[in-house]
PDB file of C-alpha atoms in Angstrom:
ATOM      1  CA  MET A  10       0.000   0.000   0.000  1.00 96.00           C
ATOM      2  CA  LYS A  11       1.250   3.417  -0.936  1.00 96.00           C
ATOM      3  CA  VAL A  12      -0.301   6.687   0.158  1.00 98.00           C
ATOM      4  CA  VAL A  13       0.810  10.131  -0.951  1.00 97.00           C
ATOM      5  CA  ILE A  14      -0.132  12.504   1.855  1.00 98.00           C
ATOM      6  CA  GLN A  15      -0.437  16.165   0.946  1.00 98.00           C
ATOM      7  CA  ARG A  16      -1.091  18.842   3.519  1.00 98.00           C
ATOM      8  CA  VAL A  17      -3.605  21.190   1.902  1.00 98.00           C
ATOM      9  CA  ASN A  18      -5.412  24.442   2.561  1.00 98.00           C
ATOM     10  CA  HIS A  19      -8.262  23.084   0.436  1.00 98.00           C
ATOM     11  CA  ALA A  20      -8.833  20.399  -2.194  1.00 98.00           C
ATOM     12  CA  GLN A  21     -11.597  19.041  -4.370  1.00 98.00           C
ATOM     13  CA  VAL A  22     -12.341  16.264  -6.838  1.00 98.00           C
ATOM     14  CA  THR A  23     -14.430  16.903  -9.933  1.00 97.00           C
ATOM     15  CA  ILE A  24     -15.980  14.318 -12.262  1.00 97.00           C
ATOM     16  CA  ASP A  25     -17.658  15.519 -15.471  1.00 96.00           C
ATOM     17  CA  ASN A  26     -17.587  19.122 -14.202  1.00 96.00           C
ATOM     18  CA  GLU A  27     -19.360  18.155 -10.938  1.00 97.00           C
ATOM     19  CA  VAL A  28     -17.613  18.494  -7.574  1.00 97.00           C
ATOM     20  CA  VAL A  29     -17.973  15.119  -5.832  1.00 97.00           C
ATOM     21  CA  GLY A  30     -15.634  15.669  -2.890  1.00 98.00           C
ATOM     22  CA  LYS A  31     -14.355  18.854  -1.277  1.00 98.00           C
ATOM     23  CA  ILE A  32     -12.435  19.742   1.890  1.00 98.00           C
ATOM     24  CA  ASN A  33     -10.959  22.749   3.589  1.00 98.00           C
ATOM     25  CA  ARG A  34      -7.726  22.505   5.601  1.00 98.00           C
ATOM     26  CA  GLY A  35      -6.522  18.959   6.011  1.00 98.00           C
ATOM     27  CA  LEU A  36      -5.036  16.105   4.024  1.00 98.00           C
ATOM     28  CA  LEU A  37      -5.392  14.989   0.434  1.00 98.00           C
ATOM     29  CA  LEU A  38      -4.626  11.262   0.335  1.00 98.00           C
ATOM     30  CA  LEU A  39      -3.765   9.536  -2.944  1.00 97.00           C
ATOM     31  CA  VAL A  40      -4.183   5.838  -2.178  1.00 97.00           C
ATOM     32  CA  GLY A  41      -2.638   2.943  -4.102  1.00 96.00           C
ATOM     33  CA  LEU A  42      -3.328  -0.648  -3.109  1.00 97.00           C
ATOM     34  CA  GLY A  43      -1.110  -3.497  -4.231  1.00 95.00           C
ATOM     35  CA  GLU A  44      -1.464  -7.236  -4.667  1.00 93.00           C
ATOM     36  CA  GLY A  45      -0.757  -8.830  -1.313  1.00 92.00           C
ATOM     37  CA  ASP A  46      -1.866  -5.872   0.786  1.00 94.00           C
ATOM     38  CA  SER A  47      -3.962  -6.985   3.738  1.00 95.00           C
ATOM     39  CA  LYS A  48      -6.632  -5.295   5.808  1.00 96.00           C
ATOM     40  CA  ASP A  49      -4.051  -5.178   8.615  1.00 96.00           C
ATOM     41  CA  VAL A  50      -1.830  -3.032   6.375  1.00 97.00           C
ATOM     42  CA  VAL A  51      -4.807  -0.800   5.584  1.00 97.00           C
ATOM     43  CA  LYS A  52      -5.571  -0.414   9.302  1.00 97.00           C
ATOM     44  CA  LYS A  53      -1.918   0.402  10.011  1.00 97.00           C
ATOM     45  CA  ALA A  54      -1.927   3.117   7.329  1.00 97.00           C
ATOM     46  CA  ALA A  55      -5.106   4.693   8.722  1.00 98.00           C
ATOM     47  CA  GLN A  56      -3.713   4.615  12.251  1.00 97.00           C
ATOM     48  CA  LYS A  57      -0.387   6.144  11.203  1.00 97.00           C
ATOM     49  CA  ILE A  58      -2.054   8.917   9.213  1.00 97.00           C
ATOM     50  CA  SER A  59      -4.439   9.674  12.083  1.00 97.00           C
ATOM     51  CA  LYS A  60      -1.519  10.351  14.414  1.00 96.00           C
ATOM     52  CA  MET A  61       0.925  12.117  12.067  1.00 97.00           C
ATOM     53  CA  ARG A  62       2.029  15.458  13.439  1.00 97.00           C
ATOM     54  CA  ILE A  63       2.538  17.432  10.247  1.00 96.00           C
ATOM     55  CA  PHE A  64       0.718  20.686  10.946  1.00 97.00           C
ATOM     56  CA  GLU A  65       2.490  23.696  12.403  1.00 95.00           C
ATOM     57  CA  ASP A  66       1.906  24.938  15.933  1.00 96.00           C
ATOM     58  CA  ASP A  67       2.119  28.591  17.008  1.00 95.00           C
ATOM     59  CA  ASN A  68       5.924  28.327  16.968  1.00 96.00           C
ATOM     60  CA  GLY A  69       6.107  27.033  13.396  1.00 92.00           C
ATOM     61  CA  LYS A  70       7.002  23.483  14.468  1.00 95.00           C
ATOM     62  CA  THR A  71       5.210  20.492  12.959  1.00 95.00           C
ATOM     63  CA  ASN A  72       3.749  19.314  16.250  1.00 96.00           C
ATOM     64  CA  LEU A  73       0.035  19.170  15.467  1.00 97.00           C
ATOM     65  CA  SER A  74      -2.021  16.284  14.113  1.00 97.00           C
ATOM     66  CA  LEU A  75      -5.079  16.399  11.900  1.00 97.00           C
ATOM     67  CA  HIS A  76      -7.206  16.031  15.051  1.00 96.00           C
ATOM     68  CA  ASP A  77      -5.471  18.998  16.662  1.00 97.00           C
ATOM     69  CA  ILE A  78      -6.408  21.313  13.796  1.00 97.00           C
ATOM     70  CA  GLN A  79      -9.844  19.722  13.270  1.00 97.00           C
ATOM     71  CA  GLY A  80      -8.866  19.012   9.676  1.00 98.00           C
ATOM     72  CA  GLU A  81     -10.608  17.043   6.975  1.00 98.00           C
ATOM     73  CA  ILE A  82      -9.558  14.283   4.580  1.00 98.00           C
ATOM     74  CA  LEU A  83     -10.048  13.929   0.843  1.00 98.00           C
ATOM     75  CA  SER A  84      -9.248  10.345  -0.189  1.00 98.00           C
ATOM     76  CA  VAL A  85      -8.658   9.490  -3.841  1.00 98.00           C
ATOM     77  CA  SER A  86      -7.925   5.988  -5.114  1.00 96.00           C
ATOM     78  CA  GLN A  87      -4.884   6.024  -7.413  1.00 92.00           C
ATOM     79  CA  PHE A  88      -3.605   2.676  -8.676  1.00 92.00           C
ATOM     80  CA  THR A  89      -0.879   4.426 -10.691  1.00 90.00           C
ATOM     81  CA  LEU A  90       1.128   4.749  -7.470  1.00 92.00           C
ATOM     82  CA  LEU A  91       1.948   1.062  -7.983  1.00 89.00           C
ATOM     83  CA  ALA A  92       3.597   1.702 -11.362  1.00 89.00           C
ATOM     84  CA  ASP A  93       6.730  -0.309 -12.097  1.00 87.00           C
ATOM     85  CA  THR A  94       9.019   1.839 -14.252  1.00 89.00           C
ATOM     86  CA  LYS A  95      12.151  -0.309 -14.162  1.00 89.00           C
ATOM     87  CA  LYS A  96      11.866  -1.629 -17.709  1.00 89.00           C
ATOM     88  CA  GLY A  97      11.146   0.343 -20.851  1.00 87.00           C
ATOM     89  CA  ASN A  98       9.174   3.563 -21.109  1.00 90.00           C
ATOM     90  CA  ARG A  99       5.670   2.258 -20.475  1.00 90.00           C
ATOM     91  CA  PRO A 100       4.815   1.729 -16.799  1.00 90.00           C
ATOM     92  CA  SER A 101       3.526  -1.661 -15.724  1.00 88.00           C
ATOM     93  CA  PHE A 102       0.691  -1.898 -13.222  1.00 90.00           C
ATOM     94  CA  THR A 103       0.737  -5.651 -12.633  1.00 86.00           C
ATOM     95  CA  SER A 104       1.489  -5.168  -8.933  1.00 90.00           C
ATOM     96  CA  ALA A 105      -1.693  -3.129  -8.389  1.00 92.00           C
ATOM     97  CA  MET A 106      -4.548  -4.872  -6.598  1.00 92.00           C
ATOM     98  CA  GLN A 107      -7.400  -6.085  -8.801  1.00 94.00           C
ATOM     99  CA  PRO A 108     -10.127  -3.413  -9.074  1.00 93.00           C
ATOM    100  CA  ASP A 109     -12.933  -5.175  -7.169  1.00 95.00           C
ATOM    101  CA  GLN A 110     -10.726  -5.930  -4.189  1.00 96.00           C
ATOM    102  CA  ALA A 111      -8.997  -2.529  -4.370  1.00 95.00           C
ATOM    103  CA  LYS A 112     -12.359  -0.749  -4.192  1.00 96.00           C
ATOM    104  CA  GLU A 113     -13.340  -2.812  -1.149  1.00 97.00           C
ATOM    105  CA  TYR A 114     -10.017  -2.084   0.598  1.00 97.00           C
ATOM    106  CA  TRP A 115     -10.098   1.631  -0.279  1.00 97.00           C
ATOM    107  CA  GLU A 116     -13.603   1.901   1.178  1.00 98.00           C
ATOM    108  CA  PHE A 117     -12.383   0.001   4.261  1.00 98.00           C
ATOM    109  CA  PHE A 118      -9.462   2.452   4.565  1.00 98.00           C
ATOM    110  CA  ASN A 119     -11.862   5.400   4.411  1.00 98.00           C
ATOM    111  CA  SER A 120     -14.137   3.868   7.056  1.00 98.00           C
ATOM    112  CA  GLU A 121     -11.125   3.281   9.314  1.00 98.00           C
ATOM    113  CA  LEU A 122     -10.255   6.983   9.012  1.00 98.00           C
ATOM    114  CA  GLU A 123     -13.853   7.865   9.865  1.00 98.00           C
ATOM    115  CA  ASN A 124     -13.597   5.574  12.909  1.00 97.00           C
ATOM    116  CA  TYR A 125     -10.768   7.845  14.103  1.00 96.00           C
ATOM    117  CA  GLY A 126     -13.252  10.707  14.015  1.00 96.00           C
ATOM    118  CA  PHE A 127     -12.319  12.360  10.728  1.00 97.00           C
ATOM    119  CA  HIS A 128     -14.654  13.817   8.133  1.00 97.00           C
ATOM    120  CA  VAL A 129     -13.679  11.959   4.937  1.00 98.00           C
ATOM    121  CA  GLU A 130     -14.663  13.082   1.456  1.00 98.00           C
ATOM    122  CA  THR A 131     -13.793  10.909  -1.545  1.00 97.00           C
ATOM    123  CA  GLY A 132     -13.549  10.750  -5.265  1.00 94.00           C
ATOM    124  CA  HIS A 133     -15.245   7.887  -7.126  1.00 95.00           C
ATOM    125  CA  PHE A 134     -13.304   4.666  -7.508  1.00 94.00           C
ATOM    126  CA  GLY A 135     -12.177   4.075 -11.084  1.00 90.00           C
ATOM    127  CA  ALA A 136     -13.544   7.349 -12.447  1.00 93.00           C
ATOM    128  CA  ASP A 137     -11.663   9.893 -14.538  1.00 95.00           C
ATOM    129  CA  MET A 138     -11.204  12.596 -11.910  1.00 96.00           C
ATOM    130  CA  LYS A 139      -9.775  16.078 -11.824  1.00 97.00           C
ATOM    131  CA  VAL A 140      -8.097  16.900  -8.508  1.00 97.00           C
ATOM    132  CA  LEU A 141      -7.622  20.529  -7.566  1.00 97.00           C
ATOM    133  CA  LEU A 142      -5.611  21.414  -4.490  1.00 97.00           C
ATOM    134  CA  GLU A 143      -3.677  24.121  -2.764  1.00 97.00           C
ATOM    135  CA  ASN A 144      -0.709  22.359  -1.200  1.00 96.00           C
ATOM    136  CA  ASP A 145       0.275  23.930   2.124  1.00 95.00           C
ATOM    137  CA  GLY A 146       4.026  24.226   2.414  1.00 91.00           C
ATOM    138  CA  PRO A 147       4.328  22.379   0.093  1.00 93.00           C
ATOM    139  CA  PHE A 148       4.291  19.477   2.505  1.00 94.00           C
ATOM    140  CA  THR A 149       4.041  16.040   0.888  1.00 95.00           C
ATOM    141  CA  ILE A 150       4.894  12.617   2.323  1.00 95.00           C
ATOM    142  CA  ALA A 151       5.025   9.286   0.516  1.00 95.00           C
ATOM    143  CA  LEU A 152       3.928   6.518   2.888  1.00 95.00           C
ATOM    144  CA  ASP A 153       4.973   3.092   1.617  1.00 94.00           C
ATOM    145  CA  LEU A 154       3.636   0.065   3.486  1.00 91.00           C
ATOM    146  CA  THR A 155       4.263  -2.537   0.764  1.00 76.00           C
ATOM    147  CA  GLU A 156       5.052  -5.941   2.165  1.00 58.00           C
TER     148      GLU A 156
END
């Protein structure tokens, strides 16, 4: 499982010119699930993200969590994070989880985040989406929990 975590001032997902998910200050999560990922890995990712202290306090130190700032989450499924670019010029996605299972696990991931008390907005699994964001910092972390 790979998750790109972007600290944002605001973000939204649009499908066919309709906004389907929108947040103010918080985290934009681009979520890639791989073959062999388990629900335990998904739970671990949600727990880690829920506790990450990546927001600045009054002294400019990254000491605050998403809970501390009462932030929101926008979660977008993105299988392309599992791209293998070692050979040739065309990425291979054979290590990405099959779509039916990936959708189930992504929805499970989002529900785990909600269980931590976060407001979670989402894109639509498998759709052609446009993601608009204002990255705060910029502050971006690549979380890799591949086994």
